[in-house]
Short mmCIF file of C-alpha atoms in Angstrom, two decimals:
data_model
loop_
_atom_site.label_atom_id
_atom_site.label_comp_id
_atom_site.label_asym_id
_atom_site.label_seq_id
_atom_site.Cartn_x
_atom_site.Cartn_y
_atom_site.Cartn_z
CA MET I 1 97.82 128.87 125.19
CA ASP I 2 100.93 130.18 126.68
CA ARG I 3 102.71 126.91 126.78
CA THR I 4 105.34 129.21 129.68
CA MET I 5 102.46 128.98 131.87
CA ASN I 6 102.33 124.75 131.21
CA ASP I 7 102.28 124.17 135.30
CA ILE I 8 99.41 121.37 136.23
CA TRP I 9 97.68 121.09 139.50
CA GLY I 10 94.95 119.35 140.65
CA MET I 11 91.82 120.51 142.61
CA ILE I 12 90.35 118.27 145.17
CA LEU I 13 86.45 119.03 145.89
CA ALA I 14 85.61 118.39 149.40
CA ALA I 15 83.10 121.30 149.77
CA GLY I 16 79.88 118.86 149.57
CA SER I 17 77.35 118.13 152.29
CA GLY I 18 76.56 114.66 151.77
CA THR I 19 73.37 114.50 153.24
CA ARG I 20 71.97 111.46 151.10
CA LEU I 21 75.00 109.68 152.92
CA ALA I 22 74.62 111.61 156.37
CA GLU I 23 72.49 109.15 158.20
CA ALA I 24 74.60 105.87 156.83
CA ALA I 25 77.84 107.24 157.59
CA GLY I 26 76.88 108.06 161.14
CA GLY I 27 76.62 112.19 160.45
CA GLU I 28 79.79 112.19 158.87
CA ARG I 29 80.31 114.23 155.23
CA LYS I 30 81.57 111.54 152.79
CA GLN I 31 84.51 113.19 151.78
CA TYR I 32 85.77 113.02 155.47
CA ILE I 33 84.74 109.03 155.85
CA GLU I 34 87.74 106.70 156.58
CA TYR I 35 89.10 103.91 154.43
CA LYS I 36 92.40 101.79 155.08
CA GLY I 37 92.98 104.48 157.50
CA ALA I 38 92.38 107.80 155.85
CA PRO I 39 89.86 110.13 154.66
CA LEU I 40 88.47 109.71 151.31
CA PHE I 41 89.78 112.90 149.64
CA TRP I 42 93.37 112.31 151.20
CA HIS I 43 93.32 108.82 148.66
CA CYS I 44 92.46 111.20 145.81
CA ALA I 45 95.06 113.59 146.88
CA ARG I 46 97.65 110.51 147.27
CA THR I 47 97.09 109.59 143.47
CA PHE I 48 97.20 112.35 142.38
CA SER I 49 100.79 113.12 143.92
CA ARG I 50 102.03 110.16 142.08
CA VAL I 51 101.84 111.44 138.27
CA ALA I 52 104.71 113.09 137.48
CA GLY I 53 103.48 116.29 135.95
CA VAL I 54 101.06 117.34 138.92
CA ARG I 55 102.89 120.06 140.85
CA GLY I 56 100.27 121.24 143.35
CA LEU I 57 96.73 120.48 144.78
CA VAL I 58 94.08 123.02 146.16
CA PHE I 59 91.72 121.28 148.36
CA VAL I 60 88.17 122.76 148.75
CA PHE I 61 86.44 122.28 151.86
CA PRO I 62 82.76 123.45 153.27
CA PRO I 63 83.84 127.40 154.40
CA ASP I 64 83.25 126.69 158.19
CA ASP I 65 85.39 123.32 158.12
CA ALA I 66 88.58 125.35 156.01
CA PRO I 67 90.71 126.26 158.92
CA GLY I 68 90.21 123.28 160.88
CA MET I 69 91.41 121.20 157.49
CA GLU I 70 94.02 123.49 156.61
CA LYS I 71 95.87 122.18 159.93
CA ARG I 72 94.74 118.74 159.61
CA LEU I 73 96.31 119.10 156.47
CA ARG I 74 99.53 120.11 157.78
CA GLN I 75 99.19 117.23 160.00
CA PHE I 76 98.68 114.91 157.61
CA PHE I 77 101.73 116.71 154.79
CA LYS I 78 104.11 116.22 157.75
CA THR I 79 103.23 112.65 158.49
CA GLU I 80 103.18 111.66 154.59
CA ASP I 81 104.75 114.49 152.59
CA LEU I 82 103.36 114.07 148.90
CA GLY I 83 106.14 116.12 147.61
CA VAL I 84 103.67 118.48 146.01
CA ARG I 85 102.42 122.29 146.72
CA TRP I 86 99.22 122.52 148.73
CA THR I 87 96.38 125.38 149.00
CA VAL I 88 93.15 124.58 150.80
CA VAL I 89 89.74 127.28 149.66
CA PRO I 90 86.75 127.59 150.86
CA GLY I 91 84.17 126.12 149.19
CA GLY I 92 80.69 127.53 148.33
CA GLU I 93 77.17 127.00 147.94
CA ARG I 94 76.64 124.68 144.51
CA ARG I 95 79.65 122.44 143.28
CA GLN I 96 80.07 125.00 140.43
CA ASP I 97 80.85 127.71 142.98
CA SER I 98 83.07 125.37 144.73
CA VAL I 99 84.92 125.24 141.47
CA ARG I 100 85.07 128.70 141.17
CA ASN I 101 86.23 129.30 144.49
CA GLY I 102 88.59 127.02 144.40
CA LEU I 103 90.65 128.46 141.00
CA THR I 104 91.51 131.42 143.47
CA GLY I 105 93.92 129.33 144.86
CA LEU I 106 96.00 128.12 142.25
CA PRO I 107 99.68 130.13 141.14
CA LYS I 108 99.93 132.17 138.04
CA GLU I 109 102.15 130.34 136.65
CA CYS I 110 100.06 127.44 136.60
CA GLY I 111 98.05 126.95 133.01
CA ARG I 112 96.36 123.92 133.28
CA VAL I 113 93.87 122.08 136.15
CA LEU I 114 92.57 118.51 136.97
CA ILE I 115 89.14 118.85 138.70
CA HIS I 116 88.46 116.03 141.21
CA ASP I 117 85.45 115.13 143.17
CA SER I 118 86.86 113.53 146.08
CA ALA I 119 84.41 111.37 146.44
CA ARG I 120 85.93 109.16 143.68
CA PRO I 121 88.64 107.52 145.76
CA PHE I 122 89.79 104.67 143.70
CA VAL I 123 90.92 106.98 140.43
CA SER I 124 93.84 105.88 139.45
CA ALA I 125 97.21 107.39 138.63
CA ARG I 126 96.93 105.83 135.04
CA LEU I 127 93.88 107.70 134.53
CA ILE I 128 95.12 110.89 135.99
CA THR I 129 98.39 110.33 133.46
CA ASP I 130 96.14 109.83 130.31
CA LEU I 131 94.32 113.13 131.03
CA VAL I 132 97.29 115.22 131.32
CA ALA I 133 98.94 113.67 128.40
CA ALA I 134 95.80 114.64 126.60
CA LEU I 135 95.95 118.20 127.70
CA ASP I 136 99.65 118.02 126.42
CA ALA I 137 98.50 117.00 122.91
CA GLU I 138 96.46 120.06 122.46
CA ALA I 139 93.06 119.63 124.08
CA ARG I 140 91.89 122.86 125.81
CA GLY I 141 89.41 120.83 127.96
CA VAL I 142 89.07 116.84 128.50
CA ILE I 143 86.68 114.84 130.27
CA PRO I 144 87.17 110.65 131.20
CA ALA I 145 83.88 108.54 130.09
CA VAL I 146 82.76 105.00 130.59
CA PRO I 147 80.09 103.82 128.10
CA VAL I 148 76.44 103.18 129.41
CA THR I 149 75.01 99.64 129.39
CA ASP I 150 71.87 99.83 130.21
CA THR I 151 69.12 100.95 127.99
CA ILE I 152 68.11 104.79 128.68
CA LYS I 153 64.69 106.18 128.39
CA THR I 154 63.02 109.30 129.12
CA VAL I 155 59.88 109.30 131.39
CA ALA I 156 57.65 111.80 132.49
CA GLY I 157 55.44 110.60 135.47
CA ASN I 158 55.10 106.73 134.85
CA THR I 159 55.45 107.30 131.26
CA VAL I 160 57.98 106.93 128.76
CA THR I 161 58.34 109.47 126.61
CA GLY I 162 61.06 108.00 124.24
CA THR I 163 64.65 105.76 124.34
CA LEU I 164 67.68 107.11 123.80
CA ASP I 165 70.53 105.78 121.43
CA ARG I 166 72.85 104.24 124.46
CA ALA I 167 75.72 104.51 121.42
CA GLU I 168 75.64 107.65 122.22
CA LEU I 169 75.47 108.08 125.47
CA ALA I 170 78.35 107.85 128.14
CA ALA I 171 78.75 108.03 131.42
CA VAL I 172 81.38 110.71 132.68
CA GLN I 173 83.70 110.93 135.45
CA THR I 174 85.89 113.36 136.94
CA PRO I 175 89.07 114.33 137.35
CA GLN I 176 88.46 116.61 134.59
CA GLY I 177 91.22 118.37 132.71
CA PHE I 178 90.88 122.38 131.32
CA GLU I 179 93.50 125.14 130.05
CA ILE I 180 92.59 127.49 133.25
CA ALA I 181 92.16 130.76 130.80
CA LEU I 182 88.89 128.63 129.20
CA LEU I 183 87.67 127.13 132.38
CA ARG I 184 87.42 131.04 134.00
CA GLU I 185 85.90 132.18 131.09
CA ALA I 186 83.52 129.32 131.41
CA HIS I 187 82.67 130.21 134.68
CA ASP I 188 82.63 134.05 134.48
CA ARG I 189 79.66 133.28 131.58
CA ALA I 190 78.14 130.62 133.81
CA LEU I 191 78.05 133.52 136.54
CA ASP I 192 76.71 136.33 134.59
CA GLU I 193 74.00 134.39 132.60
CA GLY I 194 72.58 131.96 135.32
CA TRP I 195 74.12 128.34 134.49
CA GLU I 196 73.10 125.67 136.44
CA VAL I 197 75.50 122.47 135.52
CA THR I 198 76.62 119.00 137.45
CA ASP I 199 80.26 119.40 136.46
CA ASP I 200 82.61 121.76 134.59
CA ALA I 201 82.77 120.59 131.01
CA SER I 202 78.70 121.25 130.71
CA MET I 203 80.02 124.91 131.08
CA VAL I 204 83.08 124.51 128.75
CA GLU I 205 81.61 122.54 126.06
CA ARG I 206 79.15 125.40 125.61
CA LEU I 207 82.68 127.24 124.18
CA ALA I 208 85.53 124.90 122.91
CA GLU I 209 85.54 121.09 122.19
CA VAL I 210 85.91 119.11 125.07
CA THR I 211 88.08 116.11 124.51
CA VAL I 212 86.86 112.22 125.83
CA ILE I 213 89.47 109.65 127.26
CA PRO I 214 88.09 106.31 128.19
CA GLY I 215 87.26 106.14 131.39
CA GLU I 216 87.50 103.44 134.37
CA ALA I 217 84.70 101.08 135.51
CA GLY I 218 86.33 101.29 138.73
CA ASN I 219 87.05 105.03 139.42
CA VAL I 220 82.93 105.06 140.93
CA LYS I 221 81.74 107.67 143.26
CA ILE I 222 80.60 107.18 146.77
CA THR I 223 77.27 108.94 146.44
CA VAL I 224 74.66 106.66 148.02
CA PRO I 225 74.54 104.62 151.84
CA GLU I 226 74.46 101.53 149.30
CA ASP I 227 78.53 102.47 148.17
CA LEU I 228 79.66 102.36 151.42
CA LYS I 229 80.05 98.56 151.16
CA ARG I 230 82.50 99.25 148.63
CA LEU I 231 84.79 100.40 151.28
CA ARG I 232 84.27 97.67 153.43
CA GLU I 233 84.89 95.33 150.94
CA THR I 234 88.59 94.35 151.44
CA ARG I 235 90.83 92.42 149.21
CA THR I 236 94.19 90.89 150.60
CA PRO I 237 97.08 92.77 149.68
CA VAL I 238 99.69 89.76 149.51
CA SER I 239 103.69 90.80 149.49
CA CYS I 240 105.27 89.80 145.90
CA THR I 241 108.89 90.02 144.71
CA GLY I 242 110.66 90.65 141.24
CA TRP I 243 114.40 90.28 140.52
CA GLY I 244 115.91 91.92 136.97
CA TYR I 245 119.60 91.32 135.76
CA ASP I 246 120.86 93.25 132.69
CA VAL I 247 124.22 93.87 131.03
CA HIS I 248 125.79 96.12 128.44
CA ARG I 249 128.72 96.61 126.85
CA PHE I 250 130.89 99.27 126.36
CA GLY I 251 131.15 101.14 122.87
CA GLY I 252 133.52 103.73 121.36
CA ALA I 253 132.28 107.35 120.23
CA ALA I 254 129.51 106.11 118.18
CA ASP I 255 127.35 104.45 120.89
CA ARG I 256 125.08 105.66 123.47
CA PRO I 257 126.29 107.88 126.35
CA MET I 258 126.16 106.48 129.41
CA VAL I 259 122.87 106.82 131.17
CA LEU I 260 121.72 105.44 134.73
CA GLY I 261 118.14 105.48 136.32
CA GLY I 262 117.73 108.06 133.83
CA VAL I 263 120.29 110.42 135.02
CA PRO I 264 123.41 110.96 132.53
CA ILE I 265 126.82 109.91 133.55
CA PRO I 266 129.42 112.13 132.37
CA GLY I 267 132.82 111.16 131.50
CA GLY I 268 131.29 107.89 131.69
CA PRO I 269 132.14 105.03 128.86
CA SER I 270 129.28 104.94 126.09
CA VAL I 271 127.56 101.69 126.16
CA VAL I 272 125.71 99.25 122.93
CA ALA I 273 122.11 99.28 122.86
CA HIS I 274 119.29 99.64 121.03
CA SER I 275 117.04 101.53 123.49
CA ASP I 276 119.02 104.76 125.25
CA GLY I 277 121.12 101.82 126.78
CA ASP I 278 120.23 102.35 130.32
CA VAL I 279 121.16 99.12 132.28
CA LEU I 280 119.23 100.11 135.90
CA LEU I 281 116.14 101.02 134.27
CA HIS I 282 116.48 97.70 132.04
CA ALA I 283 117.27 96.08 135.21
CA LEU I 284 114.01 97.69 136.91
CA ALA I 285 111.58 96.94 134.72
CA ASP I 286 112.47 93.60 134.12
CA ALA I 287 112.11 93.53 138.35
CA ILE I 288 108.65 95.31 138.18
CA LEU I 289 107.08 92.17 135.28
CA GLY I 290 108.47 89.75 137.71
CA THR I 291 105.73 90.95 140.62
CA PHE I 292 103.16 89.98 138.63
CA GLY I 293 104.32 87.17 136.20
CA GLY I 294 104.61 89.75 133.14
CA GLY I 295 107.44 88.38 131.40
CA ASP I 296 110.63 90.77 130.31
CA ILE I 297 111.61 93.48 128.42
CA GLY I 298 112.43 91.89 125.47
CA THR I 299 109.38 90.46 125.03
CA HIS I 300 107.30 93.82 125.29
CA PHE I 301 110.07 95.97 123.71
CA PRO I 302 112.06 93.80 121.51
CA ASP I 303 115.06 95.33 120.20
CA SER I 304 114.06 93.85 116.57
CA ASP I 305 111.40 96.41 116.50
CA PRO I 306 113.11 99.91 115.00
CA ASN I 307 109.88 101.67 117.64
CA PHE I 308 112.25 101.17 120.66
CA ASP I 309 115.51 102.19 119.29
CA ASN I 310 117.10 104.60 121.48
CA ALA I 311 113.96 104.62 123.56
CA ASP I 312 114.07 106.70 126.92
CA SER I 313 113.68 103.83 129.89
CA GLY I 314 111.96 105.98 131.57
CA VAL I 315 109.35 105.35 129.19
CA LEU I 316 109.70 101.74 129.35
CA VAL I 317 109.43 101.81 133.34
CA ARG I 318 106.22 104.23 133.16
CA GLU I 319 104.81 101.21 130.72
CA VAL I 320 105.38 98.25 133.11
CA LEU I 321 104.21 100.05 135.70
CA ALA I 322 100.68 100.54 133.87
CA MET I 323 100.77 96.66 133.22
CA ALA I 324 101.41 96.26 136.95
CA GLU I 325 99.02 98.64 138.43
CA ARG I 326 96.40 96.88 135.83
CA ALA I 327 97.46 93.53 137.24
CA ASP I 328 96.10 95.23 140.56
CA THR I 329 100.22 95.22 141.82
CA ARG I 330 101.53 98.57 143.77
CA ILE I 331 105.30 98.72 143.90
CA VAL I 332 106.59 99.50 147.47
CA HIS I 333 110.13 99.02 147.27
CA ALA I 334 113.17 98.99 145.48
CA ASP I 335 116.82 97.68 145.74
CA LEU I 336 119.05 98.20 142.77
CA THR I 337 122.84 97.74 142.26
CA VAL I 338 125.04 99.07 139.27
CA VAL I 339 128.05 96.58 138.79
CA THR I 340 131.09 98.00 137.09
CA GLN I 341 135.06 99.03 137.51
CA ILE I 342 134.53 102.64 135.40
CA PRO I 343 132.97 105.26 135.90
CA ARG I 344 132.63 106.01 140.30
CA LEU I 345 128.94 106.54 140.63
CA ALA I 346 128.91 107.51 144.08
CA PRO I 347 128.63 111.19 142.93
CA HIS I 348 125.71 110.40 141.18
CA ALA I 349 123.92 107.95 143.30
CA ALA I 350 121.78 109.91 145.39
CA GLN I 351 120.16 111.84 141.87
CA ILE I 352 119.36 108.39 140.77
CA ALA I 353 117.98 106.67 143.94
CA LYS I 354 115.96 110.46 143.71
CA ASN I 355 114.94 110.05 139.66
CA VAL I 356 113.85 106.51 140.41
CA ALA I 357 111.86 107.20 143.51
CA ARG I 358 110.10 109.88 141.12
CA LEU I 359 109.68 107.40 138.20
CA LEU I 360 108.00 104.46 140.61
CA GLY I 361 106.00 107.27 142.42
CA LEU I 362 107.79 106.54 146.04
CA GLU I 363 109.44 108.40 148.62
CA ALA I 364 113.13 108.33 149.37
CA HIS I 365 113.40 105.43 151.53
CA GLN I 366 111.64 103.09 149.20
CA VAL I 367 114.40 103.39 147.26
CA ASN I 368 118.08 102.18 147.48
CA VAL I 369 120.41 102.52 144.73
CA LYS I 370 124.25 100.70 145.65
CA ALA I 371 127.24 100.56 143.20
CA THR I 372 129.95 97.95 143.60
CA THR I 373 133.01 96.72 141.60
CA GLU I 374 133.65 92.75 141.00
CA GLU I 375 137.73 93.31 142.55
CA LYS I 376 138.78 93.53 138.59
CA LEU I 377 137.39 90.33 137.59
CA GLY I 378 135.11 89.24 135.06
CA PHE I 379 134.03 91.29 132.22
CA THR I 380 133.13 94.24 134.61
CA GLY I 381 136.36 93.79 136.27
CA GLU I 382 138.15 94.27 133.00
CA LYS I 383 136.25 97.14 132.07
CA ARG I 384 134.50 95.75 128.96
CA GLY I 385 130.80 96.88 130.31
CA ILE I 386 128.70 97.57 132.96
CA LYS I 387 125.57 95.19 134.78
CA ALA I 388 122.92 96.10 137.40
CA VAL I 389 120.61 94.17 139.10
CA ALA I 390 116.92 95.11 140.77
CA CYS I 391 115.00 93.52 143.69
CA VAL I 392 111.42 94.92 143.83
CA THR I 393 108.66 94.35 146.12
CA GLY I 394 105.23 94.83 145.39
CA LEU I 395 101.82 94.13 147.05
CA ARG I 396 99.25 92.13 145.07
CA GLU I 397 95.81 92.46 145.67
CA MET I 398 94.02 88.94 145.91
#
């Protein structure tokens, strides 16, 4: 693949008729069913937008609905800007036709795509991130799958004809990620040779190796009327607060260049640290851990471990965010303060806040960054070091 075409887009498939659910859903197509105040396809879009590598989204709707849904999406993005580019494409008669149409909506610089069924509204940002990582590691196609736990038999009429080895079986989910060129080739072959498939991997695996990564048990598909109960099952979100504090002393020319919130600070004093010395992100990581009782970063990333020598603190923050997600905790706000006599941080505060918001997958108004001095008192006032405090608010499903 030409790595100059490295952009990744998501494709949200919302073009199905939903006939199996129509009566139970009051005639509403399942992609439009409301869950927690928003249709299922919008929940998928929100999750995709929280993954840093995703540049844009293609929404595929039924042809008759596409013009109206484009107007509706404009309003959605006006009310809740997800921070990604987007477009709407009319779908086709079959799922594979809708994907083929959706490919026409991708920009020329897009080299990879993640195709997702809007009927899977519970997909996590972690799973999408894992798919992106597999593509970054040179996979040409990648799918998530979970082990099959039931015994599977082949049946003809009312008679069992065989029993399959479930150790060799897996239930496949979406999103599914592919190189654009490979996926287009597969769709061209499918059209020319009359292939009928139920997912894109079924095409691509005839042309190239498809990598499998672990899926998620919670990434279920809303398919039959009984599945609607999942949308009615509610868990109470409980507010939780975490507090973090970190200190680094200033060093000499051989120590780490100053970085705050992932932003290099030109002309700032160097810091003595085992990792990259980002005192603000270290405090933030501790505060995130505090929202769900996850301990501290010294436990998870000890300075005695050579693997964390000069480690990127942004990676550590993403790791503790993944821990929070596994603990059913969603971070919704961060208030951060840097305490130092030098350097002057006002020129950098906006960029630091923007970068922290990106790391956390939050809107700008959900992250606040402040800088202050201690009036020349203490070790910061004497210009011997820097410290940061972080207060993070999360919502934990109970």
